[in-house]
Amino acid sequence: MSKGDPTPGGTRRANRLADSTSPYLLQHAFNPVDWRPWGEEAFAAARQRDVPIFLSIGYSTCYWCHVMERESFENEAIAAIMNERFVCIKVDREERPDVDDIYMTATQVMTGHGGWPMNCFLEPESLRPFWCGTYFPPVSRPGLGVPSFPQVLTNIGDAFKSQRAEVVEQAVQIAGIVRERMKPVTQTDPIDGIGAITEAVSGLLRMFDRNHGGFGSAPKFPQPVYLDLLLDVRESAGSPATKDAIDQALRFTLDRMMIGGIYDQIGGGFHRYSVDGHWTVPHFEKMLYDNALLARVYARASVAFGDSQYARIAREICEYALREMRTPEGGFASAQDAEVDSREGLNYLWTEDEVAAALSPDDAKFAISVFSLGVGANFRDPHYPDDSSRNVLRLTDRPDRVAETMGMEVDTFHAHLARVRTDLLAVRNNRPQPQLDDKVLASWNGLMFGALAYTGRMLDEPRFIAAASEAADFVLKHMITPDGRLTRSRRFGLSSGPGYLEDYAFVIAGLLDLTRALEDEASTRVCDDAAHRLAEKAHDLFADEAGIYFDVESDSENLFVRARSTHDGAIPCGTSVHFHNLLAMKLSDRAAGLFSGISQSIREMPLGIANGTRGALRVLTDASFNHTTLASRLRGAPAPQAGGDNSFTPVEIYASEERLSVGRDAPASMKLVLQIAAGYHVIAADPWVDDPKSSARGLLPLRVHVVGGTGVKVYADYPAGTVYEAAPDVMGKPRVHEGRVEFEVAVELDGELQGRPMLAVTFQACSGTECLTPRTAELDIAIDRI
């Protein structure tokens, strides 16, 4: 049986977790702790006994969760204290992200940091936390100021009895702060979208580690949302220096990650993060969401940079997921454990002798050179210092450069490396394997089948698109209730738990990726229809009257606050992903409602909601959103209001004629004059003439055209304008007009006159801090036919 199955531990009786389907909860089903699942039965027991709740949250592949279980939760003496003084609840954070998010916020409020296992003490009436922490050792560590877990339990239990008023007051204060942090702030005033994007990119470039790649220091995470943001912005960067800086950060980071130990050089796929700053030694668990997001990033980067090495990584990630993460039912499992036999990374580590024994002499010589095994071991488990040192396999440089150093053709090098990897993987597969958390989460499956569809389309791999279609079909058939609601999780052939916003958002996003990848019209229509049905259901379940989205339904039980996350971390939040969904489906009014709940976050902390900031860039660079309320809110301009006063414009327009007469072979002409107020400029007719690769970026160029009828054509001899040097680099430097602008306009017949054709001028005026909503001014000039 797998680690998550309810197997008796000696003569111990199972606790109340034995009926769960969660692998994490089943890991604790035979602890001497009287664990209960989250729910009313546990809350009622605590209220009836008048004791606090001990809430412990983790997940099945969490290394430190395993450590605390071995040290404390399997300890009979410690379990006795827990059972006597508390009602103890276990929660799988992957099944209940709402509970995890609320109490993680409380933990961060109290301690300034977070992590798993997360351990909180709650007053039983309203489930408000009054004391929080993460890992506690079984014995105190005075030198580090860390109390033992039994000391914590005893002190908390005593305080709840003897200092109840103070405990409740602290719970009230912490809950108030959590509510305040999760409360949506409706912001309908315009913000400087370009400024927010510029701040986010500038922040990333400051954080960029020029020595090892990535952003920040150890522990170092891949952070695909940051990489996606930079890939978006590089397409719009007007300054060559800015684009070069972005490209350097992207390429160096992607290079160092793919050659490091964080990438499984034998089996493919990324581990969760690197414990060091140079990507060598990973935390060995593998998460489905990391690999889905990174497959997309590498596939996209392979096209953006024309880099076959990135394409190879994207393919290997997809092949790994299809080989090792697929469940018999057809979905994708959640994660692979970090440890084997209580040793972290044991399955992935090698000595030089083990490599030599697994391969032919020539292949062993090649592998030892490629993986630099002759320079000494790079890993020793700090929890087992007597174990011998071993190696996390990594490359010294990009494969094409290693091949050059070894005097080999790149194709020959890769063929040899593939043979070595196949043989080493066969040996590795005969070792004890890390446990698989085989529960199927709707949200992470949406990410994975979306990544397969995207990678298949970008790299012309029909097999990935076919696999994506099969996985999407599995979710649509087995994880949607008869009334059209998504379920959160599936295991043992049973679907359970209501879906959260992230489930709907990620599945919709995956379906939209499939609609772009599929060539069969009927299949495309099925995916598109399913995406729109789920979007309607998501709006009904998670949006409030103002159109702001929450993570949970409005009637969610047992929570002292309605959970709502707007932070994009290792995985983007449901709100920001759904923002992109609504934009892709051209549901701009709903996107505007959602945006009103995240615009303050984008303005104040654009990197904290990096995927939402990407959505803002999408609005500003997609001309189809030019005239929407959403675009006006991102340009620092007041949104148009029905019946409101939007008459202000810094531009006055004059014509040299009041009437034009046109006939066959007899065009008419006149002069137009634009008088632009000081401090403003108008976007020129061809703003990006100096950078032909830069298409419209949400700035509307000057145009003279015909409205109200047909039968005439208009031509304008637009002046070139001047380069606006003060524009932020990230959005390019357009040509503009300032002051007085004069140019000739010609009108000629184009068939029979229909309606009342009139000349009109459309323009967008900007100042140094904002761009106003584009305006169209109709010119009161009669057009007669002669």
mmCIF file of C-alpha atoms in Angstrom, residues 62 164 193 199 204 225 295 325 337 348 351 428 442 444 494 549 552 571 680 702 742:
data_model
loop_
_atom_site.group_PDB
_atom_site.id
_atom_site.type_symbol
_atom_site.label_atom_id
_atom_site.label_comp_id
_atom_site.label_asym_id
_atom_site.label_seq_id
_atom_site.Cartn_x
_atom_site.Cartn_y
_atom_site.Cartn_z
ATOM 1 C CA CYS A 62 5.840 18.317 3.007
ATOM 2 C CA ARG A 164 -9.536 33.396 29.153
ATOM 3 C CA GLY A 193 -1.264 51.257 -15.294
ATOM 4 C CA GLU A 199 7.512 49.623 -11.152
ATOM 5 C CA LEU A 204 12.339 42.493 -10.787
ATOM 6 C CA VAL A 225 4.677 34.351 -12.735
ATOM 7 C CA ALA A 295 6.454 23.902 -19.138
ATOM 8 C CA MET A 325 1.935 11.939 -12.659
ATOM 9 C CA ASP A 337 7.276 13.312 -1.987
ATOM 10 C CA TYR A 348 17.635 11.211 -6.786
ATOM 11 C CA THR A 351 27.834 8.616 -6.121
ATOM 12 C CA ARG A 428 16.719 4.689 -10.408
ATOM 13 C CA ALA A 442 -9.384 20.312 -10.409
ATOM 14 C CA TRP A 444 -3.895 21.900 -10.794
ATOM 15 C CA LEU A 494 -14.855 9.662 -5.494
ATOM 16 C CA TYR A 549 -14.540 37.859 -6.745
ATOM 17 C CA VAL A 552 -15.127 30.784 -1.630
ATOM 18 C CA ILE A 571 1.106 29.652 -8.022
ATOM 19 C CA TYR A 680 -0.473 67.801 -23.235
ATOM 20 C CA LEU A 702 -4.514 60.276 -34.717
ATOM 21 C CA GLU A 742 -1.511 71.735 -39.359
#
